[in-house]
Amino acid sequence: MNDVLMTMRGIRRHYTMGDNVVRALDGVDLQIRRGEFVMIMGSSGSGKSTLMHLLGCLDVPSGGDFRLGDDDVAGMSDVLLSQVRNRRIGFVFQQFNLLHDLTVLENIALARVYSGMDRRTRLEKAREYADLLGLGHRLGHKPSELSGGQAQRVAIARALVNEPDIILADEPTGNLDSRTGGEIMDVLYGLHDRGYTVIMVTHDPKFAEGGTRRILLQDGCVVEDVSGERAMSESVAAEHSRGATVAAGMSIFDLLRIGVREGLLAHKMRTALTMLGIVIAVAGVIAMSSFSLGSKQKQADQIRALGANLVRVVDGRLEGEKLTQARIGGSAGLSLRDLEVLRQCVPGVLLSAAAREIKLNPVTDSGQSISPRTLGVLGDYHEVNNLRLTAGRFIDTHDQTDNARVAVLGASIADSLGGDDAVGKHVLLGGNPYEVIGVLANRNIDIKGLEATGASDSNRDLLVPLRTILKRTRHLDMRSEIDEICLQLESEEFLYEAGAAIRRVLQLAHAGQDDFRLVVPLDLLKQKQQSQRLLDILTACISSIALVVGGIGIMNIMLASVTERTREIGIRRAVGATHRDILLQFLSEAVLIAITGGLVGFVVAVAVVAATCTVFDLPIVVSPVMVAVSVLASTLTGLVFGLYPAAQAAAENPVEALRYE
Ligand code: ADP
């Protein structure tokens, strides 16, 4: 077995300060063997800390040859160097360098976070070392509640938890009174006795001879290298095999835990304010899309309630010269013959109906004027228009062929005749009594919103057989036979094809006269909904701006956080965090803020939508796509705007970061 743990040959570490070159180390030759306890002495500025940082792989030399065992450190990547710090070296600092938000137990377990050990196992492991250092009763405390001696014991336990080859202690007693300092030295001697190799920097002459070897540095050079009083410890390297099974890197759970703890909970108010932009953006997108979808759905529902898949052919209602021209041109206007032809020639026609409005003022048999819209209807009028009866029956073919004087009343008209009891009563049309045979169900449709679709309020209709009307009432000169033909198609798919066919057929039948109009309610609805898209686009724009503003907020707060936590970054790097670990840690914090903002935005949106839609009687529609898109967008915002601060954090130099006050 190779007993040489570290070999330095001609190691230099120079710092360039403007034109000056500071030679912190200038040609150090050193070999560290297993079982040694090396005391490094030297006046302030002689290069002790620099040497420790190089030995601990926190820094790289400017020149010379440095080997860990047989491995050349110069060729090691960040990941490899981090692994060395994590598994082969345990650092103990003068300032303890504990993480203040973590408990004693969590601080001890920190190095194991970066060797990928699961939380339960690593806390068990940490407890073992806490017991070894007499900290058993302090496990749940925060570092601020510990005495200096206890804090240093925690730091030593943390250095031991990954069972390293070497413990590097940089003035571990420097911040302690002499009695506590003595206790900490006893701990280190004890560890040496157990087989650990220790390298320690000290200013204290009374510890100088306590190692197996004493090295004196002066101006970056080793000027003395002599044996100490202490005997080499029996090597037990085989015993602290460095957990060959450990996986590399942080687990996703650790990332999330840190994210929640540091990103979300550490500064609640600050985080909440930062999230606001994201919350507004996400709530805005979801709420506005819900309103938009809700009103679209309401209109679509109403269109369907009025009769689905309808095509209306409406007479042009030409007057004066235009009417004369149309008639001379060979068109008789909309007629029952047209209805017949259309039924035969248009594909996918399921039901059909015709209607003609009559300008008559019906009165009840008691003489009361009821001023309805009087329509003569034919065919499947009530089915096509989705009309339901609450009493009696609808006009049937017999009524048509018999020219029967019967009437069906809309709900409002029926009200003035006693509602459902109107059946059997009579209304007078042009002086002739028509028997009421049916009453239509009330239809609660917001007709105003559907004006463009040609829909009308059936509640005020008085329907009579069209043939009776044509037979028994006077035709006005040149007026078209009927006002409207309604065709119901088998499905929406036929709408386009049918529209084209109707146009062709009627142009032929009307000798090319443009005296009719095609109304496809669903098309009109779609057109109307198209115009709403502008509003949707506007909402998306405003939300995107809010998202960007939110993202900038996150970036800002993360940059502040990186500065505040520079020392923490140094500590984490010293115990084995890689660039990537630090990057992911800060990124996960940013993303968690963003995701939480997104989720809060979602909840706010649902609450607002539920309340508003209830008040305005809109259907509550929350688009899963919009929810997914906005939460995804907020996550992406966190990722994009968190990347720069996270990269800044990862780029921190561990040595500089550890010095940060
Ligand atoms: P010691 O630990 O023995 O007091 P250091 O190793 O901290 O000494 O420093 C050795 C020399 O290197 C000092 O002159 C110090 O000013 C210089 N030095 C250390 N770190 C830096 C740095 N980052 N930039 C410039 N000079 C440095």
XYZ file of C-alpha atoms and ligand atoms in Angstrom:
688
model
C 0.000 0.000 0.000
C 1.225 3.468 -0.914
C 1.717 5.459 2.272
C 2.348 8.740 0.508
C -0.886 10.719 0.458
C 0.334 13.970 -1.032
C 3.435 15.073 -2.836
C 4.336 18.647 -3.713
C 7.360 19.488 -5.821
C 8.330 23.069 -6.542
C 4.816 24.293 -5.844
C 4.259 27.944 -6.549
C 1.223 30.096 -5.957
C 1.638 33.607 -7.234
C -0.957 36.357 -7.178
C -0.677 39.174 -9.671
C -1.775 42.471 -8.180
C -1.414 45.074 -10.896
C 2.312 45.228 -11.628
C 3.159 43.358 -8.439
C 3.460 39.639 -8.154
C 2.815 38.312 -4.654
C 4.641 35.041 -4.190
C 2.413 33.449 -1.542
C 4.152 30.113 -2.136
C 7.397 29.951 -3.971
C 8.753 26.479 -4.532
C 7.377 24.249 -1.820
C 8.514 20.633 -1.660
C 6.476 18.524 0.685
C 5.407 14.965 1.135
C 2.611 13.927 3.469
C 2.502 10.307 4.617
C -0.363 8.386 6.066
C -0.434 8.535 9.852
C 1.331 11.886 10.171
C 0.222 14.820 12.307
C 1.851 17.802 10.603
C 2.026 21.143 12.380
C 2.502 24.055 10.007
C 3.879 27.167 11.614
C 4.954 30.512 10.276
C 4.383 34.182 10.739
C 1.372 35.918 9.307
C 1.577 36.189 5.535
C 4.106 33.378 5.230
C 1.731 31.353 3.038
C 0.205 28.887 5.509
C -3.405 29.366 4.419
C -2.424 29.346 0.777
C -0.672 26.041 1.323
C -3.702 24.615 3.132
C -5.998 25.700 0.287
C -3.754 23.943 -2.213
C -3.487 20.807 -0.073
C -7.283 20.887 0.264
C -7.783 21.262 -3.491
C -9.732 24.472 -2.976
C -7.186 26.286 -5.081
C -4.785 25.260 -7.816
C -1.066 26.058 -7.886
C 0.444 28.472 -10.396
C 3.211 26.002 -11.019
C 4.948 22.888 -9.784
C 3.830 19.320 -9.429
C 1.116 18.305 -6.975
C 0.017 14.722 -6.642
C -2.660 13.094 -4.528
C -1.328 9.608 -4.157
C -0.351 8.995 -7.767
C -2.923 11.339 -9.294
C -1.782 14.613 -10.800
C -4.019 17.365 -9.451
C -3.243 19.672 -12.364
C -5.175 17.437 -14.713
C -8.270 17.165 -12.554
C -11.621 18.601 -13.596
C -13.859 20.561 -11.242
C -15.904 17.432 -10.620
C -12.832 15.389 -9.719
C -11.422 18.117 -7.470
C -14.810 18.395 -5.751
C -14.856 14.646 -5.256
C -11.414 14.811 -3.702
C -12.571 17.524 -1.302
C -15.672 15.544 -0.591
C -14.193 12.107 0.027
C -10.497 12.383 0.734
C -10.225 15.609 2.673
C -11.990 16.990 5.708
C -11.611 20.729 6.283
C -11.702 22.403 9.707
C -11.566 26.202 9.720
C -10.666 28.809 12.270
C -14.118 30.413 11.908
C -15.914 27.036 12.127
C -17.812 27.906 8.911
C -21.074 26.223 9.773
C -24.259 26.914 7.830
C -26.505 28.929 10.114
C -29.828 27.743 8.724
C -28.996 24.094 9.273
C -29.109 22.213 12.551
C -26.037 20.659 14.098
C -26.979 17.284 12.675
C -27.603 18.688 9.194
C -24.328 20.595 9.279
C -22.460 17.431 10.117
C -24.233 15.548 7.346
C -23.500 18.267 4.761
C -20.561 16.541 3.086
C -22.724 13.479 2.571
C -25.276 15.551 0.647
C -22.687 15.887 -2.095
C -21.790 12.236 -2.109
C -25.390 11.441 -2.918
C -26.313 9.616 0.277
C -29.999 9.627 1.098
C -31.124 11.846 3.936
C -31.992 9.182 6.459
C -28.714 7.314 6.114
C -26.606 10.431 6.168
C -28.320 11.757 9.287
C -27.671 8.408 10.968
C -24.049 8.662 9.947
C -23.910 12.247 11.219
C -25.343 11.130 14.551
C -22.481 8.607 14.907
C -19.903 11.343 14.518
C -21.824 13.757 16.710
C -21.707 11.122 19.458
C -18.011 10.592 18.852
C -17.435 14.308 19.455
C -19.763 14.509 22.442
C -22.459 16.503 20.654
C -25.256 14.014 21.150
C -27.397 16.420 23.152
C -27.079 19.319 20.685
C -28.229 17.730 17.452
C -31.302 19.865 16.837
C -29.662 23.172 17.727
C -28.649 25.863 15.284
C -24.959 26.938 15.201
C -25.853 30.308 16.745
C -26.891 28.475 19.910
C -23.517 26.768 20.341
C -20.380 27.787 22.184
C -17.166 28.167 20.182
C -15.855 24.822 21.343
C -19.092 23.088 20.406
C -19.174 24.798 17.017
C -15.644 23.592 16.292
C -16.603 20.069 17.321
C -19.491 20.224 14.830
C -17.022 21.360 12.168
C -14.703 18.466 13.011
C -17.586 16.005 12.910
C -18.538 17.423 9.485
C -14.938 16.931 8.323
C -15.043 13.320 9.483
C -18.423 12.291 8.172
C -17.177 11.213 4.749
C -14.330 9.259 6.352
C -11.540 11.192 4.654
C -7.834 10.337 4.375
C -6.684 13.666 5.698
C -8.006 16.274 8.060
C -6.864 19.798 7.210
C -7.255 22.142 10.130
C -6.466 25.824 9.548
C -5.878 27.343 12.995
C -8.723 25.360 14.543
C -8.040 26.824 17.976
C -7.497 30.389 16.757
C -10.965 31.559 17.744
C -11.136 29.680 21.046
C -9.941 30.408 24.569
C -6.977 28.362 25.659
C -8.962 25.818 27.675
C -11.413 25.133 24.820
C -8.514 25.221 22.388
C -6.862 22.539 24.457
C -10.007 20.425 24.300
C -10.172 20.727 20.531
C -6.500 19.721 20.319
C -7.330 16.662 22.413
C -10.048 15.799 19.921
C -7.565 16.090 17.050
C -4.930 14.037 18.901
C -7.625 11.470 19.571
C -8.464 11.297 15.871
C -4.787 10.915 15.036
C -4.599 8.054 17.495
C -7.487 6.448 15.649
C -5.447 6.536 12.479
C -6.385 9.821 10.816
C -3.733 11.861 9.082
C -3.893 15.481 10.251
C -2.332 18.642 8.829
C -2.806 21.631 11.045
C -1.837 25.272 10.889
C -1.189 26.896 14.233
C 0.258 30.049 15.621
C 0.393 28.666 19.090
C 3.959 27.645 20.095
C 2.645 25.348 22.811
C 1.164 23.039 20.158
C 4.229 23.300 17.924
C 5.923 20.130 19.071
C 2.676 18.209 19.564
C 2.678 16.743 16.035
C 4.742 14.034 14.452
C 6.361 16.714 12.364
C 6.728 20.459 12.331
C 7.056 22.568 9.218
C 8.022 26.211 9.298
C 7.031 28.449 6.398
C 8.666 31.714 5.626
C 7.929 33.914 2.616
C 6.263 31.079 0.811
C 9.066 28.584 1.345
C 9.543 25.673 3.731
C 12.504 26.733 5.861
C 12.323 24.011 8.476
C 10.898 20.503 8.382
C 11.624 18.533 11.567
C 10.140 15.690 13.571
C 7.856 16.382 16.518
C 7.278 14.601 19.777
C 4.304 12.610 18.668
C 4.587 9.130 17.246
C 3.139 8.286 13.842
C -0.252 6.706 14.230
C -0.909 3.192 13.097
C -2.349 3.475 9.661
C -5.940 2.349 9.555
C -6.602 3.503 6.045
C -8.259 0.259 5.195
C -10.785 0.900 7.936
C -11.991 4.185 6.675
C -12.562 3.044 3.207
C -14.259 6.009 1.763
C -17.613 4.449 1.170
C -16.866 3.140 -2.285
C -20.576 2.754 -2.864
C -21.482 6.429 -2.688
C -23.012 7.904 -5.777
C -21.895 11.249 -7.088
C -23.796 14.486 -6.822
C -26.831 15.866 -5.056
C -30.153 14.120 -5.258
C -33.210 15.886 -6.607
C -34.791 15.717 -3.150
C -31.866 17.602 -1.652
C -32.157 20.202 -4.386
C -35.848 20.591 -3.694
C -35.300 20.725 0.056
C -32.689 23.456 -0.309
C -34.909 25.231 -2.832
C -37.875 25.288 -0.472
C -35.832 26.149 2.567
C -33.565 28.796 1.111
C -35.585 29.933 -1.882
C -39.061 30.048 -0.413
C -38.954 30.032 3.351
C -35.790 31.913 4.246
C -37.173 35.362 3.362
C -40.898 34.905 3.115
C -41.922 38.515 2.535
C -39.171 39.153 0.036
C -40.014 35.976 -1.836
C -43.735 36.773 -1.823
C -43.105 40.184 -3.362
C -40.771 38.676 -5.916
C -43.418 36.183 -6.897
C -46.030 38.830 -7.464
C -45.126 39.420 -11.108
C -45.439 35.719 -11.857
C -48.669 35.453 -9.876
C -50.225 38.338 -11.811
C -49.076 36.981 -15.143
C -50.343 33.463 -14.560
C -53.585 34.558 -12.898
C -54.146 37.014 -15.750
C -53.671 34.465 -18.504
C -55.773 31.795 -16.866
C -58.559 34.144 -15.773
C -58.802 36.008 -19.067
C -58.685 32.836 -21.111
C -61.386 31.402 -18.882
C -63.616 34.436 -19.346
C -63.034 34.348 -23.051
C -63.711 30.613 -23.276
C -66.672 30.944 -20.927
C -68.367 33.605 -23.012
C -67.600 31.734 -26.209
C -69.042 28.592 -24.765
C -72.097 30.426 -23.553
C -72.742 31.810 -27.016
C -72.074 28.446 -28.603
C -74.420 26.772 -26.141
C -77.085 29.295 -26.968
C -76.590 28.858 -30.670
C -77.001 25.143 -30.162
C -80.037 25.751 -27.998
C -81.519 27.708 -30.876
C -80.862 24.781 -33.168
C -77.603 23.213 -34.111
C -76.065 23.004 -37.568
C -78.537 25.429 -39.030
C -78.447 27.254 -42.314
C -81.043 29.963 -42.751
C -82.018 31.289 -46.144
C -83.620 34.661 -45.609
C -85.608 36.486 -48.240
C -83.978 39.705 -49.374
C -87.151 41.680 -48.525
C -86.581 43.887 -51.522
C -88.758 46.919 -51.919
C -89.701 49.419 -54.578
C -87.539 49.521 -57.687
C -85.276 46.722 -56.580
C -88.213 44.411 -55.998
C -89.623 45.208 -59.397
C -86.267 44.600 -61.033
C -85.938 41.245 -59.282
C -89.348 40.168 -60.416
C -88.745 41.343 -63.971
C -85.430 39.520 -63.813
C -87.321 36.268 -63.299
C -87.202 35.665 -59.574
C -90.356 35.131 -57.598
C -88.533 35.562 -54.308
C -88.217 32.891 -51.689
C -90.901 30.242 -52.160
C -92.056 26.832 -51.039
C -90.738 25.500 -54.312
C -87.279 26.633 -53.240
C -87.737 24.644 -50.062
C -88.547 21.526 -52.067
C -85.582 21.987 -54.373
C -83.204 22.641 -51.518
C -84.339 19.555 -49.659
C -83.527 17.488 -52.699
C -80.309 19.102 -53.793
C -78.454 20.089 -50.644
C -76.312 17.369 -49.076
C -76.835 16.313 -45.470
C -80.202 17.974 -44.875
C -81.829 16.385 -41.867
C -84.792 18.643 -41.213
C -86.276 21.648 -42.948
C -88.806 24.334 -42.248
C -90.212 27.505 -43.753
C -91.705 30.583 -42.128
C -93.497 33.701 -43.178
C -94.208 36.645 -40.988
C -97.694 38.158 -41.103
C -98.337 41.730 -40.157
C -101.548 41.217 -38.307
C -102.394 42.295 -34.851
C -104.025 39.365 -33.119
C -106.277 39.960 -30.183
C -107.635 37.584 -27.564
C -111.273 36.716 -27.728
C -111.793 39.229 -24.941
C -110.400 41.899 -27.270
C -107.039 42.328 -25.556
C -104.153 43.091 -27.943
C -101.248 40.713 -27.517
C -98.885 42.137 -30.176
C -96.786 39.059 -30.906
C -94.683 38.256 -33.920
C -97.062 36.164 -35.985
C -95.440 33.489 -38.110
C -96.840 31.010 -40.535
C -94.651 27.945 -40.244
C -94.216 24.730 -42.198
C -92.218 21.570 -41.878
C -90.057 20.675 -38.884
C -90.130 24.224 -37.545
C -90.148 23.377 -33.850
C -87.427 20.753 -34.151
C -85.193 22.903 -36.293
C -85.520 25.766 -33.833
C -85.272 23.499 -30.832
C -88.666 24.559 -29.464
C -90.305 22.585 -26.655
C -93.913 22.515 -25.608
C -95.155 22.812 -22.070
C -98.743 22.076 -23.045
C -100.724 20.790 -26.012
C -99.194 19.829 -29.338
C -97.423 21.405 -32.239
C -98.824 22.171 -35.686
C -98.844 18.944 -37.734
C -99.243 18.080 -41.413
C -102.986 17.660 -41.034
C -103.300 21.216 -39.829
C -101.413 22.253 -42.952
C -103.415 20.222 -45.410
C -106.701 21.127 -43.707
C -105.727 24.798 -43.592
C -106.730 24.541 -39.954
C -107.117 27.686 -37.862
C -104.863 26.657 -35.022
C -102.076 28.479 -33.173
C -99.126 27.714 -30.930
C -98.135 30.442 -28.497
C -94.713 31.500 -27.206
C -94.350 31.482 -23.421
C -94.716 35.254 -22.922
C -97.730 35.483 -25.203
C -99.329 32.492 -23.487
C -98.874 34.211 -20.136
C -101.462 36.831 -21.007
C -103.892 33.992 -21.791
C -103.336 32.052 -18.618
C -100.097 30.169 -19.374
C -100.624 26.479 -20.106
C -104.372 26.976 -19.673
C -104.349 28.926 -22.919
C -104.698 25.613 -24.772
C -108.261 25.432 -26.065
C -108.756 29.191 -25.926
C -108.908 31.292 -29.056
C -107.049 34.253 -30.473
C -108.450 36.425 -33.229
C -106.307 36.843 -36.314
C -107.739 39.271 -38.831
C -111.064 38.706 -37.159
C -110.911 34.914 -37.488
C -110.700 32.759 -34.361
C -107.638 30.463 -34.147
C -107.679 27.761 -31.526
C -104.629 27.574 -29.288
C -103.322 24.006 -29.566
C -99.949 24.343 -27.811
C -97.796 26.513 -25.592
C -94.019 26.748 -26.044
C -91.586 26.404 -23.157
C -89.925 29.577 -21.988
C -86.496 30.061 -23.494
C -83.963 31.878 -21.456
C -81.709 33.091 -24.162
C -79.817 36.318 -24.222
C -81.068 37.326 -27.651
C -79.140 40.587 -27.667
C -75.822 38.736 -27.624
C -76.937 36.657 -30.586
C -78.469 39.317 -32.802
C -75.914 38.781 -35.539
C -76.925 35.160 -35.883
C -80.461 36.072 -36.904
C -81.847 34.383 -33.835
C -85.124 35.702 -32.498
C -87.036 35.455 -29.278
C -89.533 32.623 -29.640
C -91.215 33.638 -26.383
C -93.104 36.353 -28.229
C -94.067 34.210 -31.244
C -97.518 33.188 -32.350
C -97.202 30.294 -34.764
C -99.887 29.216 -37.205
C -99.819 26.736 -40.109
C -98.137 28.361 -43.114
C -100.559 26.839 -45.581
C -103.523 28.245 -43.666
C -101.939 31.665 -43.878
C -101.125 31.363 -47.549
C -104.606 30.190 -48.244
C -106.607 32.433 -46.017
C -104.772 35.727 -45.986
C -104.244 38.243 -48.689
C -100.935 38.137 -50.566
C -99.281 41.474 -50.994
C -98.323 42.252 -54.567
C -94.963 40.800 -55.585
C -94.071 39.888 -52.029
C -92.157 36.633 -51.675
C -94.156 33.618 -50.643
C -92.043 32.930 -47.588
C -89.524 34.909 -45.564
C -87.225 32.236 -44.434
C -86.149 28.671 -45.025
C -84.330 26.788 -42.294
C -82.287 23.717 -43.006
C -80.843 21.580 -40.288
C -77.882 19.505 -41.391
C -76.747 16.168 -40.086
C -73.562 17.660 -38.699
C -71.427 20.785 -38.671
C -69.196 19.236 -41.304
C -71.872 19.750 -43.948
C -72.207 23.452 -43.201
C -69.660 24.632 -45.718
C -70.649 22.266 -48.509
C -74.331 22.916 -47.927
C -73.827 26.679 -47.981
C -72.212 26.451 -51.408
C -74.931 24.114 -52.727
C -77.734 26.376 -51.473
C -76.196 29.358 -53.167
C -75.909 27.488 -56.454
C -79.426 26.097 -56.356
C -81.064 29.367 -55.408
C -79.141 31.414 -57.916
C -80.453 29.109 -60.572
C -83.991 29.142 -59.201
C -83.961 32.916 -58.784
C -82.582 33.568 -62.244
C -79.388 34.938 -60.802
C -81.186 37.630 -58.787
C -79.525 38.475 -55.548
C -82.671 38.542 -53.481
C -81.831 36.165 -50.687
C -79.336 35.982 -47.879
C -77.609 32.971 -46.367
C -77.145 33.051 -42.624
C -75.093 30.367 -40.937
C -75.404 31.132 -37.211
C -72.393 29.037 -36.330
C -70.278 30.893 -38.898
C -71.410 34.232 -37.566
C -70.591 33.068 -34.097
C -67.159 32.022 -35.235
C -66.614 35.403 -36.852
C -67.624 37.124 -33.664
C -65.322 34.909 -31.703
C -62.528 35.751 -34.108
C -62.840 39.371 -33.110
C -62.468 38.339 -29.489
C -59.081 36.947 -30.359
C -57.676 40.418 -30.406
C -58.515 40.662 -26.745
C -56.919 37.280 -26.134
C -53.741 38.388 -27.877
C -53.691 41.565 -25.829
C -54.057 39.554 -22.642
C -51.227 37.267 -23.706
C -49.018 40.307 -24.382
C -49.715 41.912 -21.017
C -49.162 38.611 -19.249
C -45.882 38.064 -21.064
C -44.740 41.486 -19.915
C -45.780 40.650 -16.347
C -43.876 37.383 -16.655
C -40.739 39.150 -17.816
C -41.071 41.706 -15.015
C -41.562 38.809 -12.589
C -38.510 37.108 -14.068
C -36.412 40.226 -13.609
C -37.639 40.351 -10.005
C -36.460 36.794 -9.507
C -33.116 37.544 -11.091
C -32.696 40.577 -8.879
C -33.497 38.725 -5.703
C -31.336 35.770 -6.669
C -28.365 38.044 -7.352
C -28.827 39.585 -3.914
C -29.111 36.114 -2.453
C -25.882 34.982 -4.128
C -24.027 37.944 -2.606
C -25.524 37.370 0.826
C -24.628 33.733 0.713
C -21.147 33.924 -0.773
C -19.646 32.373 2.331
C -22.201 29.573 2.256
C -21.150 28.882 -1.337
C -17.528 28.685 -0.162
C -18.433 26.267 2.619
C -20.448 24.066 0.324
C -17.619 24.032 -2.210
C -15.131 23.142 0.542
C -17.136 20.091 1.587
C -17.394 18.861 -1.977
C -20.058 20.722 -3.947
C -19.218 20.930 -7.645
C -19.873 23.927 -9.891
C -22.905 22.075 -11.091
C -24.212 21.437 -7.556
C -24.074 25.150 -6.773
C -25.587 26.071 -10.126
C -28.443 23.619 -9.636
C -28.992 24.752 -6.058
C -29.528 28.392 -7.007
C -31.408 27.449 -10.134
C -33.758 25.236 -8.167
C -34.405 28.106 -5.771
C -35.288 30.429 -8.652
C -37.438 27.818 -10.356
C -39.230 26.995 -7.124
C -40.078 30.666 -6.599
C -41.405 30.779 -10.141
C -43.366 27.530 -9.904
C -44.864 28.550 -6.582
C -45.775 31.905 -8.138
C -47.391 29.998 -11.008
C -49.383 27.778 -8.673
C -50.489 30.706 -6.524
C -51.485 32.471 -9.749
C -53.500 29.419 -10.743
C -55.324 29.328 -7.411
C -56.013 33.073 -7.580
C -57.284 32.680 -11.143
C -59.621 29.824 -10.221
C -61.031 31.835 -7.316
C -61.518 34.941 -9.475
C -63.028 32.946 -12.336
C -65.375 31.049 -10.029
C -66.578 34.248 -8.375
C -66.881 36.319 -11.552
C -68.506 33.617 -13.642
C -71.077 33.020 -10.928
C -71.920 36.718 -10.777
C -72.113 37.140 -14.559
C -73.758 33.807 -15.190
C -70.995 32.495 -17.433
C -70.038 28.840 -17.600
C -66.847 28.170 -15.608
C -64.358 26.908 -18.142
C -60.722 26.576 -17.145
C -58.626 25.565 -20.102
C -56.158 22.843 -19.079
C -53.951 23.901 -21.974
C -53.816 27.478 -20.697
C -53.064 26.259 -17.179
C -50.301 24.023 -18.475
C -48.905 26.736 -20.737
C -48.872 29.419 -18.040
C -47.395 27.215 -15.326
C -44.826 25.997 -17.838
C -44.092 29.572 -18.874
C -43.584 30.612 -15.260
C -41.261 27.650 -14.702
C -39.307 28.608 -17.791
C -39.138 32.193 -16.553
C -37.587 30.959 -13.310
C -35.155 28.860 -15.292
C -34.140 31.600 -17.712
C -33.897 34.412 -15.186
C -32.375 32.190 -12.520
C -29.625 30.991 -14.800
C -27.456 34.101 -14.650
C -27.449 34.406 -10.811
C -26.928 30.652 -10.516
C -24.001 30.827 -12.914
C -22.573 33.694 -10.852
C -22.885 31.580 -7.722
C -21.255 28.588 -9.365
C -18.390 30.723 -10.614
C -17.451 31.920 -7.124
C -13.889 31.041 -6.252
C -14.118 28.807 -3.157
C -11.167 30.436 -1.402
C -12.443 33.960 -2.018
C -15.953 32.918 -1.049
C -14.721 31.503 2.263
C -13.019 34.791 3.073
C -16.203 36.775 2.346
C -17.519 38.577 5.403
P -0.850 33.158 6.150
O -1.933 32.206 6.154
O 0.463 32.537 6.469
O -1.055 34.374 6.990
P -1.567 33.579 3.430
O -1.351 32.254 2.817
O -2.932 33.955 3.769
O -0.633 33.725 4.691
O -0.972 34.668 2.450
C 0.322 34.634 1.919
C 0.543 35.873 1.076
O -0.241 35.828 -0.059
C 0.214 37.147 1.807
O 1.149 38.122 1.495
C -1.134 37.504 1.263
O -1.307 38.896 1.280
C -1.035 36.968 -0.143
N -2.345 36.575 -0.619
C -3.121 35.598 -0.159
N -4.258 35.483 -0.869
C -4.191 36.444 -1.826
C -5.048 36.855 -2.885
N -6.218 36.251 -3.127
N -4.660 37.868 -3.662
C -3.488 38.476 -3.442
N -2.636 38.155 -2.484
C -2.956 37.152 -1.662
